[in-house]
Coordinates of C-alpha atoms and ligand atoms in Angstrom, one line a residue:
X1 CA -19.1 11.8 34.0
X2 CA -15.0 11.4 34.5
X3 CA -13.3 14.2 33.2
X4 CA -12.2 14.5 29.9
X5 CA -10.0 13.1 27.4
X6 CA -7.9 15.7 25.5
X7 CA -6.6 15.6 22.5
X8 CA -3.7 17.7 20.3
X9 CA -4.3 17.1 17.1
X10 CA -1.3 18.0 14.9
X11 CA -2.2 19.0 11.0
X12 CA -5.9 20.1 10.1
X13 CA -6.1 19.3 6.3
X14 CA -7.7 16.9 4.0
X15 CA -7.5 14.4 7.2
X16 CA -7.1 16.5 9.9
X17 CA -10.4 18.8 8.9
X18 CA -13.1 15.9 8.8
X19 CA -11.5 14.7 12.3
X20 CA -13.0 17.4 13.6
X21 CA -16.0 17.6 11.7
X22 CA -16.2 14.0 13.1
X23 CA -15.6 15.0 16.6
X24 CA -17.9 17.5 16.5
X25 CA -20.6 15.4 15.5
X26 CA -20.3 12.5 17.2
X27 CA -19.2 13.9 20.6
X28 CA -22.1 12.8 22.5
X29 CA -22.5 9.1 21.2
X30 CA -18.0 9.2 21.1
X31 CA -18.4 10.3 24.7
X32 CA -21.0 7.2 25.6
X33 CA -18.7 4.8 24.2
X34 CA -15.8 6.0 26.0
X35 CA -17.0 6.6 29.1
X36 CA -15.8 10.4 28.9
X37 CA -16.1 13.4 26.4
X38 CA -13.3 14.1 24.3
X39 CA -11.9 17.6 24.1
X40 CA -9.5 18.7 21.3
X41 CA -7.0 20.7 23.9
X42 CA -5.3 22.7 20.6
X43 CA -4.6 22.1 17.1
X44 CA -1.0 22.5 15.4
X45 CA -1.0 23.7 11.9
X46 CA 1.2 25.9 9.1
X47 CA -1.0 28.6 8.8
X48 CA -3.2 29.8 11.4
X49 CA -4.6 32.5 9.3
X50 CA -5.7 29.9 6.4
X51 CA -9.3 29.9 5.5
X52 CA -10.9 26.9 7.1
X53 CA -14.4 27.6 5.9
X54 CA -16.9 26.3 8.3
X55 CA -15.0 24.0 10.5
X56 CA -16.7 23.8 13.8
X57 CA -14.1 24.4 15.8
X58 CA -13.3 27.5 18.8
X59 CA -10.5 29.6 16.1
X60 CA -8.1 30.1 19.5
X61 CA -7.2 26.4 19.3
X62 CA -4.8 27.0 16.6
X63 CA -1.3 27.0 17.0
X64 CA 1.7 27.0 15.1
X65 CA 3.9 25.4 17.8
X66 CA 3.1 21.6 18.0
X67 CA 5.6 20.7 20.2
X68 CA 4.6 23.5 22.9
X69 CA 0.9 21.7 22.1
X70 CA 2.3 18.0 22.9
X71 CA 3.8 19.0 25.9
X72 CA 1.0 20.5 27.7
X73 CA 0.1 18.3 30.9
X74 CA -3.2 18.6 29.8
X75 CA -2.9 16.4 26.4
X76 CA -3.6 13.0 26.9
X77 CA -3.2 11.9 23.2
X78 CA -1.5 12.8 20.2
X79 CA -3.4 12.9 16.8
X80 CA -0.8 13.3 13.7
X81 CA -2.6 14.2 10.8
X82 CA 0.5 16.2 8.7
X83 CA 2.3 13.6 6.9
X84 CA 6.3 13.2 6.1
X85 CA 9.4 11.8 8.1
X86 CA 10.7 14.9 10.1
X87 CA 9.7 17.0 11.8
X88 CA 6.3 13.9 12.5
X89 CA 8.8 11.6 13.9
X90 CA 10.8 14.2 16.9
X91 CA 6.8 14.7 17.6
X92 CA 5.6 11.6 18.1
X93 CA 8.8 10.0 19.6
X94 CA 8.4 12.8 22.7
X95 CA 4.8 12.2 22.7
X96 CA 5.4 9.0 23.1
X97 CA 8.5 8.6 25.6
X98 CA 5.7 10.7 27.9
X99 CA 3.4 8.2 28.2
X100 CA 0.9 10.0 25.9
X101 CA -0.9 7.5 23.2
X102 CA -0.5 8.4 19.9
X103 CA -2.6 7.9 16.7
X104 CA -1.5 8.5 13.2
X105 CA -2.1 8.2 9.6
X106 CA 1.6 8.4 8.4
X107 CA 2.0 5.8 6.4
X108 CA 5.5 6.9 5.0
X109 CA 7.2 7.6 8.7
X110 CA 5.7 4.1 9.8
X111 CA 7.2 2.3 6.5
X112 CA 10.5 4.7 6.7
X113 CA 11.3 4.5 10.8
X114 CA 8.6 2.6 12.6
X115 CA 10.7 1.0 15.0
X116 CA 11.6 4.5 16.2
X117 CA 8.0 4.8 17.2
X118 CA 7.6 1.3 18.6
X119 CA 10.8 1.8 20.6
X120 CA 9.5 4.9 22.2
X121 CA 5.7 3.5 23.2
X122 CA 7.5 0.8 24.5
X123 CA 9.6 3.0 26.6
X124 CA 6.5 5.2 27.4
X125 CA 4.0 2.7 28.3
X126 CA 1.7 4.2 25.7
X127 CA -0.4 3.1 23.0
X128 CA 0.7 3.4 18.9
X129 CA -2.3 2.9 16.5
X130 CA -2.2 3.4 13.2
X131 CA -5.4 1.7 11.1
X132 CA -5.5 4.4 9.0
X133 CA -2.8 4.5 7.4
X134 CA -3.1 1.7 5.2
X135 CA -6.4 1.4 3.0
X136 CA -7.9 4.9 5.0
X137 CA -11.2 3.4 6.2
X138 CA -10.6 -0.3 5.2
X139 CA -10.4 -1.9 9.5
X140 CA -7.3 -4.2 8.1
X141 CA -4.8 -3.8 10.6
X142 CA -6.8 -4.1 13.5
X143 CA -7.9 -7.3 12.5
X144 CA -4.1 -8.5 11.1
X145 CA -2.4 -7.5 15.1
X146 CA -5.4 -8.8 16.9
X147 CA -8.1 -11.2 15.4
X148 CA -5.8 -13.1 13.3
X149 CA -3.0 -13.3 15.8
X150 CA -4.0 -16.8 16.4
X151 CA -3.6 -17.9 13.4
X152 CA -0.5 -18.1 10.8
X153 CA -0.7 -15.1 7.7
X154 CA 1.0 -16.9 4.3
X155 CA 0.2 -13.9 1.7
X156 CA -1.1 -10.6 1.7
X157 CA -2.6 -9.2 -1.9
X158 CA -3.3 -6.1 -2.4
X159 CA -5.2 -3.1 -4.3
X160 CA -3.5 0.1 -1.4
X161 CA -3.3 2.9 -3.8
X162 CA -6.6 4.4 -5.1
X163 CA -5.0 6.9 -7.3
X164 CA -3.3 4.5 -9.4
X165 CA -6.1 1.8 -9.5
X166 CA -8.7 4.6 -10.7
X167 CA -5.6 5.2 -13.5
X168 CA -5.5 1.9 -14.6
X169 CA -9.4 0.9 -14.2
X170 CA -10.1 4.0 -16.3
X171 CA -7.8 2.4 -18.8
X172 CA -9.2 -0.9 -18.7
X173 CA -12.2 0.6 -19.2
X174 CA -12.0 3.1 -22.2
X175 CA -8.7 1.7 -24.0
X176 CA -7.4 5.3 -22.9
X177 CA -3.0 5.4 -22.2
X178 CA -1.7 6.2 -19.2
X179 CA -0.9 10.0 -19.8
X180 CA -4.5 10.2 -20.7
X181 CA -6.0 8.5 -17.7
X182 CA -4.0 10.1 -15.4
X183 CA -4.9 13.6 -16.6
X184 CA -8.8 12.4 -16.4
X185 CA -7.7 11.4 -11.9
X186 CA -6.0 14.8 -11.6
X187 CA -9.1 16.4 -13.3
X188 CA -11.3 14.4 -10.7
X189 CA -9.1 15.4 -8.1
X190 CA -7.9 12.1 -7.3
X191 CA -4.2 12.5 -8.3
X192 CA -2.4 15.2 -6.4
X193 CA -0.6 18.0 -8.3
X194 CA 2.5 15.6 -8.2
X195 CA 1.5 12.3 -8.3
X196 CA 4.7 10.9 -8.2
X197 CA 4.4 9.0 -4.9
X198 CA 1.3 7.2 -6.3
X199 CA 2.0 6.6 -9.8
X200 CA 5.8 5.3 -8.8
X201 CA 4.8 2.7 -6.0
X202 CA 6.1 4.6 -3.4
X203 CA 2.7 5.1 -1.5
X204 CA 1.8 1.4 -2.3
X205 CA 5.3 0.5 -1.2
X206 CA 5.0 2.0 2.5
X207 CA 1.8 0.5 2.7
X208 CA 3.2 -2.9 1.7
X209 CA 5.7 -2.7 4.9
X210 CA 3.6 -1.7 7.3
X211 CA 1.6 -4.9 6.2
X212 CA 4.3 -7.3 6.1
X213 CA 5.4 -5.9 9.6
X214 CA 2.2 -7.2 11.2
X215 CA 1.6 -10.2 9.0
X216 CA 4.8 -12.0 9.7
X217 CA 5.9 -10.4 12.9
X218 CA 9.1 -9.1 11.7
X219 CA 10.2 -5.3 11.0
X220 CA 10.0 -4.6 7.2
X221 CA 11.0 -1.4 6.0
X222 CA 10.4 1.2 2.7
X223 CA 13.5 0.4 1.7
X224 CA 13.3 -3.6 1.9
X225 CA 10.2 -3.9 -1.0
X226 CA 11.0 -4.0 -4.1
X227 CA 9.0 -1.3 -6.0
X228 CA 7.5 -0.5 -9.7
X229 CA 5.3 2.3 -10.4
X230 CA 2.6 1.8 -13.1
X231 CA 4.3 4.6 -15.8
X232 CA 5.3 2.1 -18.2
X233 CA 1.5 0.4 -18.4
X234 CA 0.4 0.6 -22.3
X235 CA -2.4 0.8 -23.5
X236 CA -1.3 -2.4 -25.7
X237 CA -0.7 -4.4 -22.3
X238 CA -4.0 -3.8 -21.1
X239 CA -5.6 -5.1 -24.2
X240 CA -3.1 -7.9 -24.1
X241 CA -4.2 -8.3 -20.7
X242 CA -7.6 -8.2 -21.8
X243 CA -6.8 -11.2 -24.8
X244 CA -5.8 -13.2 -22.0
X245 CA -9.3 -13.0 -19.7
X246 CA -6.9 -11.0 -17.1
X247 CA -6.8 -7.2 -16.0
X248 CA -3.7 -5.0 -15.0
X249 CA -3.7 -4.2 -11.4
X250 CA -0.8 -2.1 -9.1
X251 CA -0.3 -5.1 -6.3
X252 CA 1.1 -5.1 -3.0
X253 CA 2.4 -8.6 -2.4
X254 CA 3.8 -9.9 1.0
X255 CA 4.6 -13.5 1.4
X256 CA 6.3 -15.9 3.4
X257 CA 8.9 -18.7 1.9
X258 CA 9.9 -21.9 2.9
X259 CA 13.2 -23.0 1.3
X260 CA 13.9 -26.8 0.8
X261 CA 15.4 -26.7 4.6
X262 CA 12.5 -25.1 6.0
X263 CA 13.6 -21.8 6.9
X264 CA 11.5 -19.2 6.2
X265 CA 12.2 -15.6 5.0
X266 CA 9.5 -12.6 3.3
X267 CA 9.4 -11.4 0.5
X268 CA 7.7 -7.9 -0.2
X269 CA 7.3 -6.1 -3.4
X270 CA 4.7 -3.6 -5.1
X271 CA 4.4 -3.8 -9.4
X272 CA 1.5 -3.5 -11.6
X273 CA 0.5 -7.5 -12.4
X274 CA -1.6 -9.0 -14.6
X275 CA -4.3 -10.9 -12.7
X276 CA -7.4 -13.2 -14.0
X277 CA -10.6 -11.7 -14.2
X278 CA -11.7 -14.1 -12.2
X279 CA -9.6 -13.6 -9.2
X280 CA -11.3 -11.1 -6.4
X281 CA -9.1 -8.3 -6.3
X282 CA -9.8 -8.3 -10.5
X283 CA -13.2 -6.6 -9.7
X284 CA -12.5 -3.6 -7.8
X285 CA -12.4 -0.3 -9.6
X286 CA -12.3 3.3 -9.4
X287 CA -10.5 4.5 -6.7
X288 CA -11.3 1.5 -4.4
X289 CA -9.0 -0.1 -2.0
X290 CA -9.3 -4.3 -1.4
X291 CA -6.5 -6.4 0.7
X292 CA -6.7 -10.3 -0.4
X293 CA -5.3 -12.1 3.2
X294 CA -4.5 -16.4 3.4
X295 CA -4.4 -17.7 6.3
X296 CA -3.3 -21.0 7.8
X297 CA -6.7 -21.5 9.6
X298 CA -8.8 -18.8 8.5
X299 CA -8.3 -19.7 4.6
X300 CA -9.0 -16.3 2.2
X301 CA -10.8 -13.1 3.4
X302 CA -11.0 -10.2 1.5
X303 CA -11.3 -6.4 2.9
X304 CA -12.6 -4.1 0.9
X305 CA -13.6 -0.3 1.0
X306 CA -12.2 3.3 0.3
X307 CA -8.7 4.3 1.3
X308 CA -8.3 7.7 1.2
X309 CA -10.3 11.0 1.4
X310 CA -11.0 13.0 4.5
X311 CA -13.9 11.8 5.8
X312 CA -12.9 7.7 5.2
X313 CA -9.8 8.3 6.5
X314 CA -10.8 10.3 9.6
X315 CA -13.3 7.4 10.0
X316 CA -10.3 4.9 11.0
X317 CA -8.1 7.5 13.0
X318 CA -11.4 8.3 15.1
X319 CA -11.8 4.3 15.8
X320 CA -8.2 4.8 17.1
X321 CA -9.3 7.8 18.9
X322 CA -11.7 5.3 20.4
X323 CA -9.7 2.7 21.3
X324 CA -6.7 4.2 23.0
X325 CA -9.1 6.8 24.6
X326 CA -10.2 3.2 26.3
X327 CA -7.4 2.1 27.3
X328 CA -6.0 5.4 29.2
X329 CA -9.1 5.1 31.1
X330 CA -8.6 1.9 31.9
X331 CA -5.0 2.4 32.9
X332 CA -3.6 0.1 30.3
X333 CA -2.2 0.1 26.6
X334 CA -2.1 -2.6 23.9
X335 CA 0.2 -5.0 23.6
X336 CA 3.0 -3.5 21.9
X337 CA 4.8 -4.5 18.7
X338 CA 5.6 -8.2 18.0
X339 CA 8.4 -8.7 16.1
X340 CA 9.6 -11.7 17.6
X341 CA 9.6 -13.6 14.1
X342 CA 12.4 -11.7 12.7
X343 CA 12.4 -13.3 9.4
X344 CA 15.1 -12.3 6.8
X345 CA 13.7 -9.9 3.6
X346 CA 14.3 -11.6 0.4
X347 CA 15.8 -9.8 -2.6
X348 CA 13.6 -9.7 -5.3
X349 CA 15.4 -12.0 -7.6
X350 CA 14.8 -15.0 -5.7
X351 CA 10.6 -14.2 -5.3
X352 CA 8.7 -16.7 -7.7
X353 CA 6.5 -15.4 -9.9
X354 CA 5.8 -15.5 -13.8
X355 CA 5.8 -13.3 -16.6
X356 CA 3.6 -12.6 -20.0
X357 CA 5.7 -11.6 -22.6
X358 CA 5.1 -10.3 -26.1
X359 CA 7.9 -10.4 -29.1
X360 CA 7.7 -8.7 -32.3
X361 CA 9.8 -11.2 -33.6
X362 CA 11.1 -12.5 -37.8
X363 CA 8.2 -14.6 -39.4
X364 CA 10.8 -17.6 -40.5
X365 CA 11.7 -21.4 -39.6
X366 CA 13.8 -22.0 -36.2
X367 CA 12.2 -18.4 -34.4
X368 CA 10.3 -20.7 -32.1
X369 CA 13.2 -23.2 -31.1
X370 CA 15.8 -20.0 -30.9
X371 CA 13.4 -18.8 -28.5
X372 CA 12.3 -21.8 -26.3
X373 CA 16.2 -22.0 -26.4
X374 CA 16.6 -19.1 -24.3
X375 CA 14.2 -20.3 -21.8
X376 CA 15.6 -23.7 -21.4
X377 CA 18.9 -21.8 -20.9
X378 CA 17.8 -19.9 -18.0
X379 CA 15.4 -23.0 -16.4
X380 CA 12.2 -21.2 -16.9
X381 CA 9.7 -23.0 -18.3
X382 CA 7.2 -21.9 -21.1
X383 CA 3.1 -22.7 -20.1
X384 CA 1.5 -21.3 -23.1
X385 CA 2.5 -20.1 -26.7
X386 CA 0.7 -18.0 -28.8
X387 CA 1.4 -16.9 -32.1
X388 CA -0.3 -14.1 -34.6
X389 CA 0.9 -12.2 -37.5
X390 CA 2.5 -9.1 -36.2
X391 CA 0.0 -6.3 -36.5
X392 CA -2.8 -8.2 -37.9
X393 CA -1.4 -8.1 -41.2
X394 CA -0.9 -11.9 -42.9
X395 CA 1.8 -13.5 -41.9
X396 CA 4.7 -15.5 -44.1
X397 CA 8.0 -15.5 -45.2
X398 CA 10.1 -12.0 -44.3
X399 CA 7.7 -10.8 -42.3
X400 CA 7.0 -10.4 -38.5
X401 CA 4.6 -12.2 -36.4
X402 CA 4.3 -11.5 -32.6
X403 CA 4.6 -14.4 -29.9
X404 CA 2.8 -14.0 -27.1
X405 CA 4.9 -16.4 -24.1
X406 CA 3.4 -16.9 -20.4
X407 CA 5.8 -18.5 -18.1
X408 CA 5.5 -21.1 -15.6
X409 CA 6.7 -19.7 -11.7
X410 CA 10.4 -19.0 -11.9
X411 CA 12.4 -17.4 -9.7
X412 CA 12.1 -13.7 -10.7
X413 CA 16.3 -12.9 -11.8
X414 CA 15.5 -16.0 -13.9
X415 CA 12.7 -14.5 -16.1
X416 CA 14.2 -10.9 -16.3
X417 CA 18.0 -12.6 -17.4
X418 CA 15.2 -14.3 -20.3
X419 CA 13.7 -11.2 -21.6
X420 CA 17.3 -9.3 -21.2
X421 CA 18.8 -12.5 -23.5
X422 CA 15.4 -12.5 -25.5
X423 CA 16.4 -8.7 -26.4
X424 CA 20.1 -9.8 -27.7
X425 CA 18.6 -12.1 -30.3
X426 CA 18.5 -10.7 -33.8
X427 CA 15.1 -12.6 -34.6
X428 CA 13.6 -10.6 -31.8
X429 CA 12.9 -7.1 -33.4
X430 CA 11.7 -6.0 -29.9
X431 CA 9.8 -7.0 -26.8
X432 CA 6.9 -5.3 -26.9
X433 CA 5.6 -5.8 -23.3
X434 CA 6.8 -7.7 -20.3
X435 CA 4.5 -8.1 -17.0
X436 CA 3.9 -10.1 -14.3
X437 CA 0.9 -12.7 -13.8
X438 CA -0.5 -13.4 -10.3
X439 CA -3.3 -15.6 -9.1
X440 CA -3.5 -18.3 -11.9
X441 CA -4.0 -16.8 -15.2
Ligands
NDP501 P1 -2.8 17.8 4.1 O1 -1.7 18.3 3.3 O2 -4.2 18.0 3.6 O3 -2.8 18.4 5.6 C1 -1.6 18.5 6.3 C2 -1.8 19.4 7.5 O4 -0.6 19.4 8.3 C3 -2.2 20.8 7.2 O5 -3.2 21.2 8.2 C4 -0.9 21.6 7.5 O6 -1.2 22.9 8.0 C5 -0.3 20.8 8.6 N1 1.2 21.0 8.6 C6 2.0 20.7 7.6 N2 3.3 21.0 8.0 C7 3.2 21.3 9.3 C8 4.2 21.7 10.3 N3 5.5 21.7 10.0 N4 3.7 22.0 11.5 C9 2.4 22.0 11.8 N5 1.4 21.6 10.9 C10 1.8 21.3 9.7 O7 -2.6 16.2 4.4 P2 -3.7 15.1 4.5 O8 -4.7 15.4 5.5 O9 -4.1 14.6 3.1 O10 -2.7 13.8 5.0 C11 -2.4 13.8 6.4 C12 -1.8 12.4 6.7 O11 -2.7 11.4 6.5 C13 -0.5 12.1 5.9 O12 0.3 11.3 6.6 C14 -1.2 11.2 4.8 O13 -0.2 10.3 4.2 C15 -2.2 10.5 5.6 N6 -3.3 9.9 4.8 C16 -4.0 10.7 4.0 C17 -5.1 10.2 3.2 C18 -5.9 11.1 2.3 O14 -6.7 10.6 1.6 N7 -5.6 12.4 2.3 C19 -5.4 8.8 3.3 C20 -4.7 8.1 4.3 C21 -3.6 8.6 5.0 P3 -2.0 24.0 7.1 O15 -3.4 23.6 7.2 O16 -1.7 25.3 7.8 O17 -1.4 24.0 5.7
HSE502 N1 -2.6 8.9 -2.4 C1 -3.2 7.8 -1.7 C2 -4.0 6.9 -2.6 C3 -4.0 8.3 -0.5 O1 -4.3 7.3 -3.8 O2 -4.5 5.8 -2.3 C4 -4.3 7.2 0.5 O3 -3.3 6.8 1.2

């Protein structure tokens, strides 16, 4: 058989751990579909003295210095399993500019400073895969830079972050508030000790770049999606939700535009949304992952499956593994990135998209037209109405009833001027709950 394929693999943790469970395994039938054996040639960590338990693996291979580790002549590809900007990025742009592949699952260094990484394979000659760093073992990218290439992406829905759809299924599920549901994912080990990247969008939001990147051929960043956590999720708007036949899910949205001229821009943005139960991503729970993709050709397909944990995770960075081990063999590397579209990043205010808004508002004659009136004002148009005595109670003169108002699409600084102006009137006595409403509701 050729000789073998050696790998560094940088950070042996949640990820990093079950690759080489994996590797271990599977060497034989990884070796067969290769056409070599794969050899882990060391392993960069923290802590070399930390308890490991089992892990099949020679103890020697440890090291602390995973620069020294990437250098070696005898590394043919780097594995980044550790997570974070710097020092990942200085490792895997020298790995790279060396003509060694590289696979990682850093989602936040891709969404922060891909095109560093992209720059330097291209510079290399090497290969960049990433598949599992959005929706751990979901294939999704794969199939978004290669089997759809022929065709032309429109939107990209998503469900990315299983810590923050368990929150919110759990609360759809037992009525229970956020604070409550997210003490019950930390208890299951879901949430990490600070969930903060999860609960406040930012995990969602790198995820949603790195799929806008390869959707619409053009470099989106972190910073270019407009992002909202699911903190402020009531227990009140899920049952409002609930009233309406609809359920409250964290979405990752990427689209393309067309203005009246025909150019075309993107816009990108991650915020909990109230979608109908109806619609496919309504149905997936727990901790699941499930990416909603429309193509010109193609029409809807839907991916589904867990995306995160070790072992899920490791599954996609091994298919990497796979892949790139391949192509080194062969003596070639995948195309590299195509960015040719370039398409400007729209600011959030001009994405279309509608609201459901509730009003504790003054049970007395001319609420309705005061309200309507601020509506007309700001060109957004009112698709259903629903009125009920505020707090069950029975509703008449001097007291308060609450209006339930679902827009028609609007430009998005449209319906947030409404509910600011909506707060100004003295007939409002607050605004209970604003949220989106995607896919038809
Ligand atoms: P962990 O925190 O479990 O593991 C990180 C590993 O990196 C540890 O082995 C740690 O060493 C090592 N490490 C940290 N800093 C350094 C350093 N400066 N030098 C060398 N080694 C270092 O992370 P995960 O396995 O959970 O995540 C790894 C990557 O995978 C991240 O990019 C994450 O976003 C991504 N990912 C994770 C998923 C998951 O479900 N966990 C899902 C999808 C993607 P030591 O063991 O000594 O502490
Ligand atoms: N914290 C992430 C999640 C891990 O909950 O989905 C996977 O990227």
């Amino acid at each position: 058989m050729t000789s073998p394929v050696r790998l560094a693999l940088l950070g042996c943790g949640t990820v990093g751990s079950d690759v080489v469970r994996l590797l271990h395994e599977q060497s034989a039938d990884l070796a067969a579909r290769i056409g070599a054996p794969l050899e882990i040639a060391g392993i960069a960590v923290r802590r070399v003295g930390r308890d490991r338990g089992d892990l099949p693996v020679d103890p020697a291979l440890f090291t602390t210095d995973p620069l020294g580790l990437i250098k070696r002549d005898d590394v043919d590809i780097v594995v980044e399993v550790v997570g974070g900007i710097e020092p990942a990025r200085s490792w895997l742009v020298e790995a790279l500019r060396a003509g060694k592949s590289v696979v990682t699952a850093n989602k936040a260094l891709l969404a922060e400073d891909g095109a560093a990484l992209h720059d330097a394979a291209a510079e290399g000659g090497a290969d960049l895969y990433y598949e599992a760093s959005v929706a751990g073992a979901i294939p999704l990218l794969r199939p978004l830079r290669e089997s759809l290439h022929g065709d032309r992406i429109n939107r990209v829905t998503g469900i990315v972050n299983g810590t923050t759809n368990f929150i919110l299924s759990a609360m759809d599920a037992t009525g229970a508030g956020f604070a409550e549901a997210l003490e019950e994912a930390t208890e299951l080990g879901y949430a990490e000790a600070d969930p903060t990247a999860d609960v406040e969008g930012f995990d969602a939001a790198a995820k949603a770049a790195i799929l806008a990147s390869l959707a619409f051929h053009t470099r989106v960043t972190a910073a270019d999606v407009h992002r909202e956590g699911i903190t402020a999720v009531t227990a009140a708007d899920v049952a409002s939700a609930r009233a309406m036949g609809c359920t409250i899910k964290l979405l990752c949205i990427a689209a393309r535009n067309t203005d009246p001229a025909g150019r075309e821009s993107v816009s990108v943005r991650v915020h909990p949304a109230m979608i109908p139960l109806t619609h496919p991503l309504a149905g997936v729970g727990d901790a699941f992952n499930a990416v909603f993709v429309e193509a010109e050709a193609a029409g809807q397909l839907m991916f589904y499956g867990r995306g995160a944990g070790g072992a899920p995770t490791a599954s996609a960075v091994l298919g990497d593994v796979v892949a790139v081990a391949r192509n080194r063999l062969a003596g070639v590397h995948a195309a590299s990135e195509s960015a040719y579209a370039d398409l400007a990043v729209r600011p959030m205010g001009e994405a279309l998209t509608r609201y459901h808004i509730s009003l504790d508002v003054a049970d007395r004659p001319g609420v309705l037209e005061a309200v309507a009136g601020v509506f007309a004002r700001q060109e957004v148009s009112i698709a259903t109405v629903r009125q009920s005595p505020a707090g069950g109670g029975p509703a008449g003169r001097g007291s308060d009833a609450e209006l339930v108002i679902v827009t028609h699409v609007a430009p998005d600084a449209a319906l947030a001027a409404t509910v600011r102006e909506l707060r100004g009137l003295e007939i409002v006595r607050s605004v209970t709950s604003v949220l989106r409403v995607e896919g038809g509701a």
